[in-house]
Amino acid sequence: MLRPATVDDLPNMLAWRNQDANRSVSITQHLIAAEEHAAWWSRVSQDPTRRVLMFEHSSRPLGVVTFFDHDPVARSASWGFYLDHDGTAADGTALLAWTKVMREAVAYAFAPEPDGLDVDLLEGEVLPHNESVRAMNRRLGFTEGEPYEQTVGDSTVTSIPVRLHRDDRPTRRSGKEQ
């Protein structure tokens, strides 16, 4: 289940985002300080082009989904997510949580408002070495664009843009889902 994040979720969000496994597959890989996290929340919680959602399974918070650059006129948005990697790995729910958060986030993006974003195009980016997310993206119908480099702090990071159009979503009935 996805629900709007609240200020009470900030400690979990920061702890999970700073886990080594999450930082290693993120565009921004430094440890995020509490002050930086609070400033981020102050901005995004007031930004109408953004939604920050908590992913819960069996009433337990397990991850965060962010939608940004939401443009209702163009019917597009970008997204990303991360999980409590350490917690889900320890209790054996990592694969379940990872699969469910991705499916629920994509469904949310294409669902009509007010229960979703009602977009026609969902975009994101993935690092080249994140093969598991790249494979799941393909399974969900995302296509990859040409890798590009961007400067983040003092580093250059290569990213692969991904995109999914509403009409290209696979369904079990269509046989497109693998």
mmCIF file of C-alpha atoms in Angstrom:
data_model
loop_
_atom_site.group_PDB
_atom_site.id
_atom_site.type_symbol
_atom_site.label_atom_id
_atom_site.label_comp_id
_atom_site.label_asym_id
_atom_site.label_seq_id
_atom_site.Cartn_x
_atom_site.Cartn_y
_atom_site.Cartn_z
ATOM 1 C CA MET A 1 0.000 0.000 0.000
ATOM 2 C CA LEU A 2 1.147 3.535 -0.740
ATOM 3 C CA ARG A 3 0.200 6.434 1.515
ATOM 4 C CA PRO A 4 1.320 10.061 1.744
ATOM 5 C CA ALA A 5 4.490 10.477 3.812
ATOM 6 C CA THR A 6 4.305 12.632 6.926
ATOM 7 C CA VAL A 7 6.841 14.379 9.124
ATOM 8 C CA ASP A 8 6.662 11.323 11.420
ATOM 9 C CA ASP A 9 8.173 9.226 8.590
ATOM 10 C CA LEU A 10 11.294 11.395 8.272
ATOM 11 C CA PRO A 11 13.529 9.384 10.646
ATOM 12 C CA ASN A 12 12.852 6.126 8.765
ATOM 13 C CA MET A 13 13.216 7.816 5.393
ATOM 14 C CA LEU A 14 16.617 9.233 6.308
ATOM 15 C CA ALA A 15 17.882 6.003 7.864
ATOM 16 C CA TRP A 16 16.840 3.938 4.842
ATOM 17 C CA ARG A 17 18.195 6.429 2.295
ATOM 18 C CA ASN A 18 21.565 6.373 4.060
ATOM 19 C CA GLN A 19 21.856 2.566 3.983
ATOM 20 C CA ASP A 20 24.878 1.522 1.915
ATOM 21 C CA ALA A 21 22.796 -0.578 -0.489
ATOM 22 C CA ASN A 22 20.544 2.392 -1.307
ATOM 23 C CA ARG A 23 23.348 4.917 -1.629
ATOM 24 C CA SER A 24 25.254 2.626 -4.014
ATOM 25 C CA VAL A 25 22.410 2.709 -6.573
ATOM 26 C CA SER A 26 21.478 6.380 -6.142
ATOM 27 C CA ILE A 27 22.550 9.339 -8.222
ATOM 28 C CA THR A 28 23.513 11.173 -5.012
ATOM 29 C CA GLN A 29 25.622 8.791 -2.941
ATOM 30 C CA HIS A 30 26.841 10.829 0.020
ATOM 31 C CA LEU A 31 25.550 10.319 3.550
ATOM 32 C CA ILE A 32 22.673 12.727 4.027
ATOM 33 C CA ALA A 33 22.758 14.726 7.250
ATOM 34 C CA ALA A 34 19.606 15.362 9.279
ATOM 35 C CA GLU A 35 19.717 19.079 8.399
ATOM 36 C CA GLU A 36 19.931 18.356 4.669
ATOM 37 C CA HIS A 37 17.064 15.878 4.957
ATOM 38 C CA ALA A 38 14.896 18.377 6.872
ATOM 39 C CA ALA A 39 15.573 21.079 4.256
ATOM 40 C CA TRP A 40 14.657 18.606 1.482
ATOM 41 C CA TRP A 41 11.379 17.749 3.253
ATOM 42 C CA SER A 42 10.573 21.422 3.766
ATOM 43 C CA ARG A 43 10.879 21.970 0.003
ATOM 44 C CA VAL A 44 9.173 18.842 -1.328
ATOM 45 C CA SER A 45 6.265 18.789 1.094
ATOM 46 C CA GLN A 46 5.197 22.205 -0.261
ATOM 47 C CA ASP A 47 5.902 21.484 -3.948
ATOM 48 C CA PRO A 48 2.762 20.689 -5.992
ATOM 49 C CA THR A 49 4.878 18.888 -8.628
ATOM 50 C CA ARG A 50 6.084 16.334 -6.058
ATOM 51 C CA ARG A 51 4.573 13.512 -4.053
ATOM 52 C CA VAL A 52 6.406 11.535 -1.428
ATOM 53 C CA LEU A 53 4.703 8.288 -0.487
ATOM 54 C CA MET A 54 5.431 5.600 2.062
ATOM 55 C CA PHE A 55 5.221 1.996 0.933
ATOM 56 C CA GLU A 56 3.732 -0.303 3.568
ATOM 57 C CA HIS A 57 3.207 -4.047 3.584
ATOM 58 C CA SER A 58 1.222 -5.755 6.351
ATOM 59 C CA SER A 59 0.941 -2.340 8.073
ATOM 60 C CA ARG A 60 4.745 -2.059 8.256
ATOM 61 C CA PRO A 61 6.557 0.840 6.527
ATOM 62 C CA LEU A 62 9.161 -0.624 4.180
ATOM 63 C CA GLY A 63 10.071 2.067 1.671
ATOM 64 C CA VAL A 64 9.667 5.434 0.022
ATOM 65 C CA VAL A 65 8.398 6.358 -3.445
ATOM 66 C CA THR A 66 8.975 9.837 -4.790
ATOM 67 C CA PHE A 67 7.254 11.353 -7.801
ATOM 68 C CA PHE A 68 8.597 14.636 -9.115
ATOM 69 C CA ASP A 69 8.265 16.952 -12.099
ATOM 70 C CA HIS A 70 4.570 16.015 -12.205
ATOM 71 C CA ASP A 71 2.975 17.978 -15.023
ATOM 72 C CA PRO A 72 -0.804 17.436 -15.147
ATOM 73 C CA VAL A 73 -1.087 19.284 -18.468
ATOM 74 C CA ALA A 74 1.605 17.205 -20.199
ATOM 75 C CA ARG A 75 0.386 14.183 -18.161
ATOM 76 C CA SER A 76 3.920 13.184 -17.204
ATOM 77 C CA ALA A 77 6.028 12.621 -14.113
ATOM 78 C CA SER A 78 9.345 11.186 -13.002
ATOM 79 C CA TRP A 79 9.869 8.802 -10.110
ATOM 80 C CA GLY A 80 12.253 6.899 -7.884
ATOM 81 C CA PHE A 81 12.087 4.655 -4.841
ATOM 82 C CA TYR A 82 14.117 2.996 -2.114
ATOM 83 C CA LEU A 83 13.383 0.385 0.526
ATOM 84 C CA ASP A 84 14.498 -0.443 4.028
ATOM 85 C CA HIS A 85 17.097 -2.703 2.458
ATOM 86 C CA ASP A 86 18.696 -3.818 5.711
ATOM 87 C CA GLY A 87 15.373 -4.607 7.413
ATOM 88 C CA THR A 88 13.830 -6.448 4.464
ATOM 89 C CA ALA A 89 17.041 -8.393 3.824
ATOM 90 C CA ALA A 90 17.208 -9.435 7.481
ATOM 91 C CA ASP A 91 13.635 -10.740 7.611
ATOM 92 C CA GLY A 92 13.522 -12.247 4.115
ATOM 93 C CA THR A 93 10.969 -9.829 2.648
ATOM 94 C CA ALA A 94 13.316 -7.945 0.296
ATOM 95 C CA LEU A 95 12.187 -9.530 -2.976
ATOM 96 C CA LEU A 96 8.518 -9.289 -2.035
ATOM 97 C CA ALA A 97 8.853 -5.641 -0.990
ATOM 98 C CA TRP A 98 10.922 -4.706 -4.026
ATOM 99 C CA THR A 99 8.470 -6.296 -6.470
ATOM 100 C CA LYS A 100 5.400 -4.845 -4.755
ATOM 101 C CA VAL A 101 6.738 -1.304 -4.383
ATOM 102 C CA MET A 102 7.606 -1.099 -8.076
ATOM 103 C CA ARG A 103 4.254 -2.483 -9.215
ATOM 104 C CA GLU A 104 2.277 -0.279 -6.821
ATOM 105 C CA ALA A 105 4.226 2.844 -7.774
ATOM 106 C CA VAL A 106 3.647 2.284 -11.495
ATOM 107 C CA ALA A 107 -0.056 1.578 -10.887
ATOM 108 C CA TYR A 108 -0.302 4.765 -8.805
ATOM 109 C CA ALA A 109 1.313 6.847 -11.549
ATOM 110 C CA PHE A 110 -1.270 5.771 -14.127
ATOM 111 C CA ALA A 111 -4.312 5.670 -11.805
ATOM 112 C CA PRO A 112 -6.857 8.499 -12.109
ATOM 113 C CA GLU A 113 -6.718 11.344 -9.610
ATOM 114 C CA PRO A 114 -7.275 11.668 -6.677
ATOM 115 C CA ASP A 115 -5.963 8.123 -6.094
ATOM 116 C CA GLY A 116 -3.044 8.532 -8.485
ATOM 117 C CA LEU A 117 -1.253 10.923 -10.821
ATOM 118 C CA ASP A 118 -3.161 10.027 -14.019
ATOM 119 C CA VAL A 119 -0.078 10.383 -16.222
ATOM 120 C CA ASP A 120 0.455 9.057 -19.716
ATOM 121 C CA LEU A 121 4.252 9.053 -19.387
ATOM 122 C CA LEU A 122 6.367 7.964 -16.425
ATOM 123 C CA GLU A 123 10.109 8.587 -16.524
ATOM 124 C CA GLY A 124 13.069 7.822 -14.322
ATOM 125 C CA GLU A 125 16.721 6.924 -14.402
ATOM 126 C CA VAL A 126 18.843 4.017 -13.278
ATOM 127 C CA LEU A 127 22.548 3.483 -12.857
ATOM 128 C CA PRO A 128 24.091 1.042 -15.355
ATOM 129 C CA HIS A 129 25.267 -1.412 -12.658
ATOM 130 C CA ASN A 130 21.791 -1.707 -11.087
ATOM 131 C CA GLU A 131 20.936 -4.778 -13.170
ATOM 132 C CA SER A 132 18.118 -6.009 -10.939
ATOM 133 C CA VAL A 133 16.132 -2.757 -11.262
ATOM 134 C CA ARG A 134 16.905 -2.571 -14.958
ATOM 135 C CA ALA A 135 15.500 -6.094 -15.407
ATOM 136 C CA MET A 136 12.358 -5.278 -13.415
ATOM 137 C CA ASN A 137 11.924 -2.043 -15.369
ATOM 138 C CA ARG A 138 11.941 -4.066 -18.599
ATOM 139 C CA ARG A 139 9.438 -6.495 -17.115
ATOM 140 C CA LEU A 140 7.153 -3.576 -16.281
ATOM 141 C CA GLY A 141 7.441 -2.247 -19.851
ATOM 142 C CA PHE A 142 9.965 0.568 -19.378
ATOM 143 C CA THR A 143 12.320 1.251 -22.256
ATOM 144 C CA GLU A 144 15.865 2.499 -21.791
ATOM 145 C CA GLY A 145 17.325 5.508 -23.554
ATOM 146 C CA GLU A 146 20.939 6.314 -24.252
ATOM 147 C CA PRO A 147 23.162 6.585 -21.168
ATOM 148 C CA TYR A 148 24.273 10.099 -20.314
ATOM 149 C CA GLU A 149 26.671 11.677 -17.854
ATOM 150 C CA GLN A 150 25.758 14.240 -15.226
ATOM 151 C CA THR A 151 27.803 16.066 -12.648
ATOM 152 C CA VAL A 152 26.800 15.420 -9.045
ATOM 153 C CA GLY A 153 28.924 17.293 -6.551
ATOM 154 C CA ASP A 154 32.529 16.573 -7.512
ATOM 155 C CA SER A 155 31.712 13.395 -9.443
ATOM 156 C CA THR A 156 30.455 12.434 -12.860
ATOM 157 C CA VAL A 157 27.669 9.860 -12.807
ATOM 158 C CA THR A 158 26.412 7.855 -15.766
ATOM 159 C CA SER A 159 22.649 7.346 -15.788
ATOM 160 C CA ILE A 160 20.287 5.506 -18.088
ATOM 161 C CA PRO A 161 16.955 7.247 -18.678
ATOM 162 C CA VAL A 162 13.890 4.999 -18.579
ATOM 163 C CA ARG A 163 10.335 5.687 -19.663
ATOM 164 C CA LEU A 164 6.980 3.978 -19.761
ATOM 165 C CA HIS A 165 3.961 5.182 -21.703
ATOM 166 C CA ARG A 166 0.507 4.243 -20.452
ATOM 167 C CA ASP A 167 -0.237 2.320 -23.679
ATOM 168 C CA ASP A 168 2.940 0.247 -23.350
ATOM 169 C CA ARG A 169 2.203 -1.180 -19.912
ATOM 170 C CA PRO A 170 2.212 -4.959 -20.043
ATOM 171 C CA THR A 171 -0.701 -6.869 -18.623
ATOM 172 C CA ARG A 172 -1.013 -10.491 -17.702
ATOM 173 C CA ARG A 173 -3.946 -10.705 -20.092
ATOM 174 C CA SER A 174 -1.954 -9.242 -23.005
ATOM 175 C CA GLY A 175 0.851 -11.724 -22.519
ATOM 176 C CA LYS A 176 3.389 -8.886 -22.674
ATOM 177 C CA GLU A 177 4.472 -9.364 -19.052
ATOM 178 C CA GLN A 178 7.326 -11.837 -18.848
#
